[in-house]
Amino acid sequence: MLFRNIILHSRTTSPRPVPGCSKYMTGMIRRYSQHIPARKCEANTAHPGTQKSLPITPAINFKNFSNHHLAFQHKTTKELLRSLFVLYSCSIDTLVNNSFKLLRMGEWLMGPRLLRLLISPFYYQFCAGNSDQEMMVTAHNLSKSGVSILVCPLVESDVGDQQLRSELFNTNLKETLDLVHMAAQNNYLKPIPAMCHVKISALLSPDVMMRVHDAYELLSFKDRISVVMAVADAMDPNTSKSTPSIGPLALSPEDTKDLLDCLPRIYEIGCVATESKVILLIDGEYTYVKTTINLLSLAMMRIFNSEKLLVWNTYQGYLKNTLNVLQHDLDIATELKLKFGAKIVRGAYLEMERSRAQRLGYPDPVNDTYQLTCANYDNVVELMLRAVHNNQEDRAVMVATNNEASIRKAVSLLHELGLDPQKGNVVFGQVYGMAENISVPLGKAGYRVYKSTPSGSVLEVLPYLSRRLNENRTVFKGARRERQLLSRELISRLRSTS
Ligand SMILES: Cc1cc2nc3c(=O)[nH]c(=O)nc-3n(C[C@H](O)[C@H](O)[C@H](O)COP(=O)(O)OP(=O)(O)OC[C@H]3O[C@@H](n4cnc5c(N)ncnc54)[C@H](O)[C@@H]3O)c2cc1C
């Protein structure tokens, strides 16, 4: 029935040049785009919350975070039962501790079909499915609550992954471009822009990223600025240069070549995103590759953020040094007059970071306790909100968390600073399948809310699922609230039918 309201159109590409992209790239984008059919949903194109202006005092009543009717009205009773089952399972230590092993063993013993059946409650809790149609239904359903999808890639790679070769990067590039288009096509809340995650480790070997990180760390502030400018120049085919250079970054010839080779891939993604009007959120990954990501993000901002805030980088609050790193990158942005967007997350690689630090004998980069991470996270969000307040046209932040206390603090500060939540320079993000009691009331009250939503086959999703279960162990155990709300909604539905 839903599809009666959804009209499929073939994509029409505009003949105008893409800002920041060469004629060659613009032609490539057009050729590429012709292969991707576009969809348009005629219903629901207006954002439910954008009709009225929000007052300076919080427009959201925080009590709505406890309103189970509001949070789950878009869910069927079967979906509620599934969510309850999944959230209870997540609090079972043995299951969560061994989730990846169990999933892999299941794949080996049963094959992908049976495994899919077995883990389908988990899969559909956290993933949109494996087809364009499933993604469209998910996006459309979310849009009814004023919530957008944030399309999430499933590539997972780390140092030592030997199979990372240029063919794989090209495959990953194609997949990333598909995701950018998927984000654009499933945007039912226009003119609110679509968003898409981008993983740099899908485009450049993590081993090279680690060595670039080490070399960049050694540089002075002034030299880092030179490197950002040099890398942006090398990335942008419109700049006139005889030989592309990476400035004062001391790398071996092989690593220099690999870094330079990845720049056209990144550039193509930036051009396609510009053309499709999709904001790129560059993901935060492991600490030992993080400054490479910061460097490439700043270089991208230099090329693609000249008119709009199209490229945003990620900062992870679980790291002890994040406040300094964010301030450092804000300083570079100020120095180079860049528009700068930041997604602030707590961080998803806690166990890997801790075990690597222990194995290699260096200080643990992650805060010692969950409470310290929470305090640090809120401080990082505050730094960014104040930066937005001081420069509203050139700064933007996504408060990306499922944590209710952090959302309350951010919303309160946003209003205290007199920022307009509908301007688009302060947005919120939650993981698909979690924190419905936060996303839905925020979306309905007119705040800009995105759900990070992966789509892929069961096998592709396994590491993602395992990480989702693992990273949230602490919280699932403490977060009786989401389960309580689900139970209450279920009971109230059963009562009303009896
Ligand atoms: C829109 C969106 C985008 C995201 N993008 C990224 C990304 O690019 N990179 C990335 O790494 N993650 C990303 N994440 C995941 C994110 O980092 C968190 O893992 C996830 O959101 C859960 O954290 P939370 O803020 O919701 O808070 P909570 O659920 O309250 O906290 C869980 C988090 O607290 C931290 N934590 C838990 N126990 C401890 C402990 N003992 N000591 C110290 N810290 C602890 C961990 O970071 C853990 O993930 C994203 C999340 C969202 C919603």
XYZ file of C-alpha atoms and ligand atoms in Angstrom:
551
model
C 0.000 0.000 0.000
C 2.809 2.302 0.936
C 4.218 1.994 -2.540
C 1.076 3.450 -4.070
C 2.264 6.767 -2.690
C 5.784 6.340 -3.939
C 6.446 7.191 -7.527
C 9.574 5.994 -9.226
C 11.253 8.455 -11.529
C 14.278 7.959 -13.696
C 17.089 10.279 -12.709
C 17.449 13.568 -14.547
C 20.809 15.204 -14.171
C 21.202 18.942 -14.466
C 23.531 20.242 -17.154
C 25.175 22.789 -14.891
C 28.766 22.239 -13.720
C 29.381 20.907 -10.240
C 31.022 23.546 -8.007
C 34.547 22.579 -7.129
C 34.697 19.797 -9.753
C 36.502 19.730 -13.079
C 34.568 19.353 -16.342
C 35.946 15.833 -16.550
C 34.592 14.947 -13.111
C 31.248 16.583 -13.787
C 30.943 14.422 -16.915
C 31.893 11.327 -14.923
C 29.284 12.113 -12.314
C 26.658 12.520 -14.965
C 27.614 9.271 -16.662
C 27.660 7.490 -13.330
C 24.382 9.001 -12.205
C 22.575 7.710 -15.271
C 22.956 4.176 -13.971
C 21.246 4.965 -10.708
C 17.484 5.225 -10.808
C 16.102 7.932 -8.561
C 12.934 7.636 -6.530
C 10.731 10.344 -5.307
C 8.119 10.124 -2.626
C 5.290 12.496 -3.318
C 3.781 12.189 0.118
C 5.540 13.478 3.179
C 7.889 15.920 1.521
C 7.338 18.591 4.149
C 9.111 18.274 7.447
C 6.436 18.022 10.122
C 8.426 20.245 12.427
C 9.473 22.958 10.012
C 6.074 24.595 9.819
C 6.584 26.758 12.890
C 9.612 28.502 14.380
C 10.854 27.117 17.635
C 11.077 29.460 20.629
C 14.343 30.027 22.495
C 13.258 27.919 25.461
C 13.356 24.191 24.655
C 10.482 23.370 22.325
C 10.742 19.813 23.416
C 9.184 18.738 26.648
C 11.810 16.385 28.082
C 8.983 14.382 29.636
C 8.258 13.198 26.102
C 11.416 11.084 26.300
C 9.315 8.874 28.619
C 6.235 8.892 26.409
C 5.992 5.334 25.119
C 2.964 6.070 22.904
C 4.872 8.801 21.099
C 8.097 6.830 20.818
C 6.625 3.626 19.439
C 3.452 4.670 17.634
C 5.071 3.902 14.280
C 5.959 0.348 15.350
C 3.781 -2.699 14.920
C 3.194 -4.923 17.956
C 5.363 -7.584 16.319
C 8.185 -5.050 16.016
C 7.803 -4.111 19.675
C 8.105 -7.752 20.699
C 11.194 -8.106 18.542
C 12.802 -4.998 20.052
C 12.129 -6.237 23.573
C 13.644 -9.620 22.770
C 16.738 -7.989 21.243
C 17.265 -5.521 24.093
C 16.941 -8.277 26.709
C 19.398 -10.459 24.800
C 21.882 -7.587 24.746
C 22.100 -7.659 28.526
C 23.239 -11.311 28.554
C 27.006 -11.106 29.011
C 27.924 -14.504 27.537
C 25.955 -13.771 24.409
C 27.391 -10.280 23.925
C 30.965 -11.309 24.866
C 30.976 -14.027 22.246
C 28.662 -12.401 19.720
C 31.163 -12.185 16.870
C 32.412 -15.754 17.399
C 28.840 -17.044 17.639
C 27.801 -15.194 14.498
C 30.807 -16.501 12.561
C 30.253 -20.049 13.872
C 26.579 -19.789 12.892
C 27.602 -18.759 9.390
C 29.940 -21.764 9.121
C 27.482 -24.288 10.560
C 24.257 -23.124 8.981
C 25.181 -21.099 5.930
C 23.959 -17.567 5.268
C 20.276 -18.441 4.729
C 19.676 -20.201 8.033
C 21.860 -17.705 9.839
C 19.791 -14.896 8.431
C 16.652 -16.587 9.766
C 18.207 -17.100 13.185
C 19.551 -13.610 13.613
C 16.789 -11.825 11.764
C 15.414 -10.183 14.952
C 18.848 -8.614 15.576
C 19.371 -7.885 11.905
C 16.059 -6.061 11.458
C 16.436 -4.268 14.783
C 19.640 -2.557 13.674
C 19.547 -2.673 9.848
C 17.247 -1.357 7.157
C 17.512 -4.598 5.155
C 19.362 -5.541 2.019
C 17.470 -3.929 -0.817
C 16.674 -0.473 -2.113
C 13.022 -1.140 -1.386
C 13.656 -2.042 2.246
C 15.749 1.106 2.672
C 12.993 3.151 1.069
C 10.347 1.743 3.432
C 12.603 2.388 6.445
C 13.370 5.944 5.366
C 9.749 6.642 4.603
C 8.586 5.316 7.976
C 11.181 7.384 9.829
C 10.200 10.500 7.914
C 6.676 10.249 9.326
C 8.221 11.131 12.701
C 10.344 13.922 11.224
C 13.472 11.733 11.332
C 15.910 11.382 8.394
C 18.115 8.427 7.585
C 21.871 8.747 7.710
C 23.119 6.089 5.328
C 25.821 3.972 6.922
C 28.497 1.869 5.127
C 29.445 -1.594 6.361
C 33.113 -1.698 5.387
C 35.319 -2.750 8.296
C 39.100 -2.677 7.919
C 42.098 -2.403 10.183
C 45.879 -2.376 9.931
C 47.283 -5.647 8.603
C 44.309 -6.333 6.317
C 46.431 -7.576 3.431
C 43.648 -7.844 0.880
C 43.312 -4.065 0.713
C 44.410 -3.400 -2.826
C 43.431 -0.839 -5.404
C 40.636 -3.017 -6.925
C 39.080 -3.247 -3.497
C 39.348 0.535 -3.031
C 37.638 1.003 -6.360
C 34.855 -1.381 -5.313
C 34.543 0.501 -2.027
C 34.484 3.787 -3.930
C 31.615 2.526 -6.064
C 29.762 1.351 -2.960
C 30.289 4.696 -1.249
C 28.948 6.509 -4.322
C 25.929 4.183 -4.294
C 25.353 5.115 -0.644
C 25.541 8.825 -1.442
C 22.877 8.308 -4.108
C 20.840 6.130 -1.760
C 20.915 8.950 0.807
C 19.771 11.501 -1.781
C 17.026 9.283 -3.149
C 15.620 8.360 0.246
C 15.383 11.903 1.512
C 11.686 12.408 2.202
C 12.213 15.500 4.343
C 13.552 17.932 1.741
C 14.774 20.678 1.963
C 16.510 19.164 4.985
C 19.710 17.777 3.425
C 20.439 14.062 3.236
C 23.514 12.718 5.011
C 25.844 9.789 4.440
C 28.733 8.291 6.431
C 32.100 7.910 4.675
C 34.904 5.626 5.882
C 38.370 6.743 4.810
C 39.809 3.277 5.568
C 37.660 1.994 2.708
C 39.673 4.178 0.320
C 43.207 4.093 1.692
C 45.061 1.216 3.346
C 44.895 1.483 7.169
C 48.625 0.646 7.243
C 49.398 3.715 5.137
C 46.912 5.732 7.189
C 48.827 4.767 10.313
C 52.145 5.967 8.869
C 50.584 9.213 7.607
C 49.129 9.664 11.102
C 52.570 9.216 12.690
C 54.219 11.643 10.254
C 51.492 14.292 10.641
C 51.660 14.048 14.448
C 55.342 15.050 14.343
C 54.647 18.325 12.531
C 54.235 21.789 14.007
C 50.870 23.586 13.728
C 52.251 25.716 10.901
C 53.480 22.706 8.930
C 50.184 20.900 9.416
C 48.440 23.843 7.803
C 50.869 23.576 4.863
C 50.105 19.854 4.575
C 46.334 20.449 4.591
C 46.757 23.011 1.798
C 49.120 20.765 -0.182
C 46.832 17.727 0.103
C 43.799 19.810 -0.911
C 45.735 21.108 -3.923
C 46.828 17.594 -4.851
C 43.221 16.352 -4.483
C 41.674 19.075 -6.612
C 42.350 18.604 -10.347
C 41.314 22.230 -10.930
C 44.447 23.591 -9.263
C 47.410 24.091 -11.561
C 50.399 22.071 -10.442
C 53.197 20.287 -12.237
C 53.692 17.493 -9.679
C 51.242 16.866 -6.849
C 52.901 17.331 -3.481
C 52.107 16.501 0.140
C 54.061 19.440 1.580
C 56.306 18.851 4.583
C 54.828 15.416 5.385
C 57.784 13.019 5.609
C 56.628 9.757 3.990
C 58.357 7.022 2.006
C 57.901 7.240 -1.810
C 55.529 4.209 -1.677
C 53.336 5.751 1.022
C 53.369 9.109 -0.759
C 52.171 7.349 -3.906
C 49.404 5.478 -2.037
C 48.240 8.693 -0.370
C 48.219 10.592 -3.665
C 46.456 7.656 -5.380
C 43.571 7.768 -2.913
C 42.911 11.497 -3.416
C 40.981 11.145 -6.715
C 38.693 8.598 -4.997
C 37.954 11.039 -2.196
C 37.547 13.855 -4.701
C 35.001 11.867 -6.708
C 32.923 11.244 -3.582
C 33.016 14.960 -2.770
C 31.886 15.842 -6.302
C 29.020 13.330 -6.313
C 27.919 14.548 -2.873
C 28.019 18.160 -4.084
C 25.925 17.244 -7.098
C 23.451 15.199 -5.008
C 23.408 17.743 -2.148
C 24.326 15.082 0.396
C 26.327 15.996 3.500
C 29.312 13.676 4.019
C 30.066 12.666 7.585
C 33.630 11.356 7.670
C 33.666 8.585 10.268
C 35.957 8.464 13.283
C 37.870 5.169 13.290
C 40.849 3.847 15.302
C 43.099 6.298 17.192
C 46.205 5.261 15.306
C 44.740 6.453 11.984
C 42.712 9.357 13.330
C 44.911 12.314 12.373
C 45.056 11.013 8.789
C 41.270 11.224 8.777
C 41.441 14.724 10.274
C 43.968 15.798 7.651
C 41.938 14.424 4.722
C 38.691 15.842 6.128
C 40.232 19.316 6.440
C 41.554 19.028 2.872
C 38.065 18.028 1.697
C 36.523 20.957 3.610
C 38.940 23.271 1.795
C 37.619 22.077 -1.567
C 33.974 21.242 -0.950
C 32.833 23.525 1.877
C 33.338 26.781 0.043
C 29.603 27.375 -0.365
C 27.892 24.895 1.941
C 28.924 22.811 4.913
C 29.151 19.587 2.934
C 31.971 17.743 4.721
C 31.898 17.124 8.488
C 34.536 15.240 10.459
C 33.982 13.051 13.551
C 35.398 13.475 17.072
C 35.191 10.675 19.650
C 34.503 11.663 23.248
C 35.862 8.402 24.703
C 39.399 9.521 23.842
C 41.272 11.463 26.487
C 42.676 14.019 24.015
C 39.564 14.785 21.945
C 38.892 18.234 23.358
C 42.420 19.345 22.358
C 42.249 17.673 18.962
C 38.923 19.331 18.151
C 40.213 22.738 19.288
C 43.329 22.182 17.148
C 41.239 21.416 14.033
C 38.955 24.377 14.735
C 42.090 26.546 14.862
C 43.236 25.188 11.477
C 39.741 25.854 10.093
C 39.874 29.429 11.399
C 43.377 29.938 9.991
C 42.339 28.636 6.546
C 38.867 30.253 6.697
C 37.171 26.875 6.275
C 33.562 26.053 6.971
C 33.836 23.289 9.583
C 31.280 20.652 10.613
C 31.785 18.064 13.359
C 29.908 14.946 14.379
C 30.490 14.248 18.050
C 30.252 10.597 19.132
C 31.411 8.702 22.202
C 33.361 6.123 20.159
C 32.719 2.588 18.977
C 36.089 0.824 19.200
C 36.628 0.767 22.957
C 37.673 -2.843 23.361
C 40.002 -2.831 20.343
C 41.646 0.429 21.490
C 42.184 -0.895 25.022
C 43.519 -4.285 23.948
C 45.896 -2.783 21.353
C 47.292 -0.304 23.900
C 47.823 -3.157 26.340
C 49.397 -5.429 23.722
C 51.828 -2.787 22.432
C 52.499 -1.236 25.854
C 51.413 2.378 25.345
C 48.977 4.377 27.534
C 45.310 3.569 27.002
C 43.930 6.445 24.863
C 40.383 5.835 26.124
C 38.993 7.436 29.295
C 39.316 5.128 32.278
C 35.604 4.996 33.066
C 32.258 5.358 31.381
C 31.528 8.385 33.595
C 34.717 10.122 32.395
C 33.723 9.433 28.793
C 30.287 10.950 29.436
C 31.784 14.099 31.010
C 34.298 14.429 28.173
C 31.595 13.888 25.560
C 29.440 16.666 27.004
C 32.463 19.018 27.107
C 33.300 18.307 23.465
C 29.680 18.937 22.462
C 29.733 22.190 24.445
C 32.936 23.324 22.687
C 31.309 22.728 19.315
C 27.971 24.323 20.253
C 29.842 27.439 21.383
C 31.823 27.408 18.130
C 28.518 27.290 16.225
C 27.192 30.118 18.372
C 30.259 32.254 17.594
C 30.187 31.575 13.858
C 26.765 30.387 12.801
C 27.351 30.357 9.050
C 30.632 28.462 9.122
C 30.277 25.907 11.925
C 27.906 22.966 12.376
C 27.594 20.079 14.790
C 25.839 16.745 14.964
C 25.262 15.579 18.537
C 25.460 11.879 17.689
C 24.401 9.894 20.711
C 21.684 7.617 22.043
C 22.378 8.936 25.528
C 19.421 10.821 26.953
C 21.402 12.848 29.497
C 23.771 14.120 26.796
C 20.857 15.018 24.518
C 19.131 16.934 27.309
C 22.328 18.880 28.038
C 22.900 19.659 24.358
C 19.282 20.746 23.772
C 19.347 22.958 26.879
C 22.631 24.600 25.852
C 21.439 25.030 22.273
C 18.496 27.085 23.542
C 20.563 28.876 26.188
C 22.866 30.076 23.388
C 19.855 31.193 21.359
C 20.621 28.858 18.450
C 17.868 27.930 16.018
C 17.450 24.128 15.857
C 15.863 24.446 12.421
C 18.801 26.254 10.838
C 20.615 22.969 10.278
C 23.858 23.864 12.029
C 22.909 21.829 15.111
C 21.491 18.378 14.382
C 21.070 15.157 16.331
C 21.938 11.575 15.431
C 21.015 8.207 16.887
C 21.667 4.630 15.858
C 18.828 2.962 13.955
C 17.013 0.542 16.255
C 17.928 2.404 19.419
C 16.725 5.395 21.419
C 13.367 5.701 19.664
C 12.120 7.475 22.789
C 14.607 10.263 21.978
C 14.589 10.415 18.175
C 10.824 10.472 17.693
C 9.972 13.248 20.206
C 12.914 15.319 18.918
C 11.865 14.818 15.295
C 8.224 15.560 16.038
C 9.183 18.736 17.907
C 11.011 19.979 14.792
C 14.639 19.314 15.700
C 16.752 17.844 12.930
C 17.292 14.187 13.704
C 19.102 11.519 11.709
C 19.191 7.772 12.288
C 22.456 6.083 11.338
C 21.091 3.205 9.250
C 23.106 0.447 7.605
C 21.860 -1.667 4.757
C 23.502 -4.850 3.533
C 23.452 -8.626 3.573
C 23.556 -10.573 6.833
C 27.191 -11.496 6.243
C 28.216 -7.912 5.572
C 26.393 -6.763 8.680
C 27.936 -9.259 11.143
C 30.846 -7.080 12.392
C 28.506 -4.087 12.632
C 25.958 -6.087 14.623
C 28.586 -7.471 16.927
C 29.974 -3.966 17.557
C 26.512 -2.592 18.265
C 25.939 -5.328 20.839
C 29.394 -4.968 22.375
C 29.681 -1.211 22.613
C 26.340 -0.939 24.292
C 26.825 -3.614 26.900
C 27.332 -1.101 29.717
C 24.385 0.862 28.596
C 21.950 -1.910 27.824
C 22.511 -3.149 31.325
C 21.810 0.275 32.775
C 19.249 1.320 30.210
C 16.238 -0.383 31.648
C 14.369 2.711 30.510
C 14.125 1.816 26.826
C 13.035 -1.698 27.721
C 10.631 -0.367 30.332
C 9.065 1.943 27.768
C 8.760 -0.886 25.261
C 7.108 -3.113 27.894
C 4.702 -0.344 28.875
C 3.691 0.266 25.280
C 3.157 -3.440 24.706
C 1.048 -3.813 27.842
C -1.012 -0.775 26.960
C -1.687 -2.168 23.463
C -2.649 -5.567 24.824
C -5.008 -3.913 27.335
C -6.655 -1.802 24.665
C -7.322 -4.852 22.463
C -8.718 -6.990 25.321
C 24.807 9.088 14.262
C 25.937 8.299 14.832
C 27.154 8.268 14.180
C 28.214 7.552 14.717
N 29.434 7.580 14.097
C 30.501 7.021 14.704
C 31.818 7.176 14.188
O 32.025 7.809 13.165
N 32.849 6.615 14.861
C 32.667 5.928 16.033
O 33.648 5.495 16.642
N 31.433 5.747 16.532
C 30.353 6.272 15.910
N 29.112 6.110 16.445
C 28.903 5.178 17.589
C 29.167 5.895 18.890
O 30.542 6.154 18.993
C 28.749 5.086 20.122
O 29.418 3.880 20.093
C 27.290 4.807 20.255
O 26.536 5.892 19.824
C 26.945 4.543 21.713
O 27.307 5.667 22.503
P 26.283 6.788 23.027
O 26.851 8.130 22.936
O 25.003 6.556 22.368
O 26.216 6.630 24.595
P 26.078 5.491 25.579
O 25.313 4.410 24.924
O 25.611 6.123 26.815
O 27.597 5.033 25.832
C 28.240 3.932 25.249
C 29.611 4.405 24.902
O 30.306 4.843 26.090
C 31.669 4.523 25.999
N 31.998 3.603 27.106
C 31.292 2.511 27.505
N 31.905 1.912 28.545
C 33.024 2.638 28.808
C 34.074 2.498 29.767
N 34.086 1.509 30.659
N 35.061 3.417 29.757
C 35.069 4.435 28.860
N 34.093 4.623 27.940
C 33.085 3.731 27.898
C 31.870 3.864 24.631
O 32.258 4.869 23.730
C 30.490 3.323 24.305
O 30.266 3.208 22.909
C 28.044 6.821 15.931
C 26.815 6.877 16.588
C 25.780 7.605 16.061
C 24.493 7.664 16.824
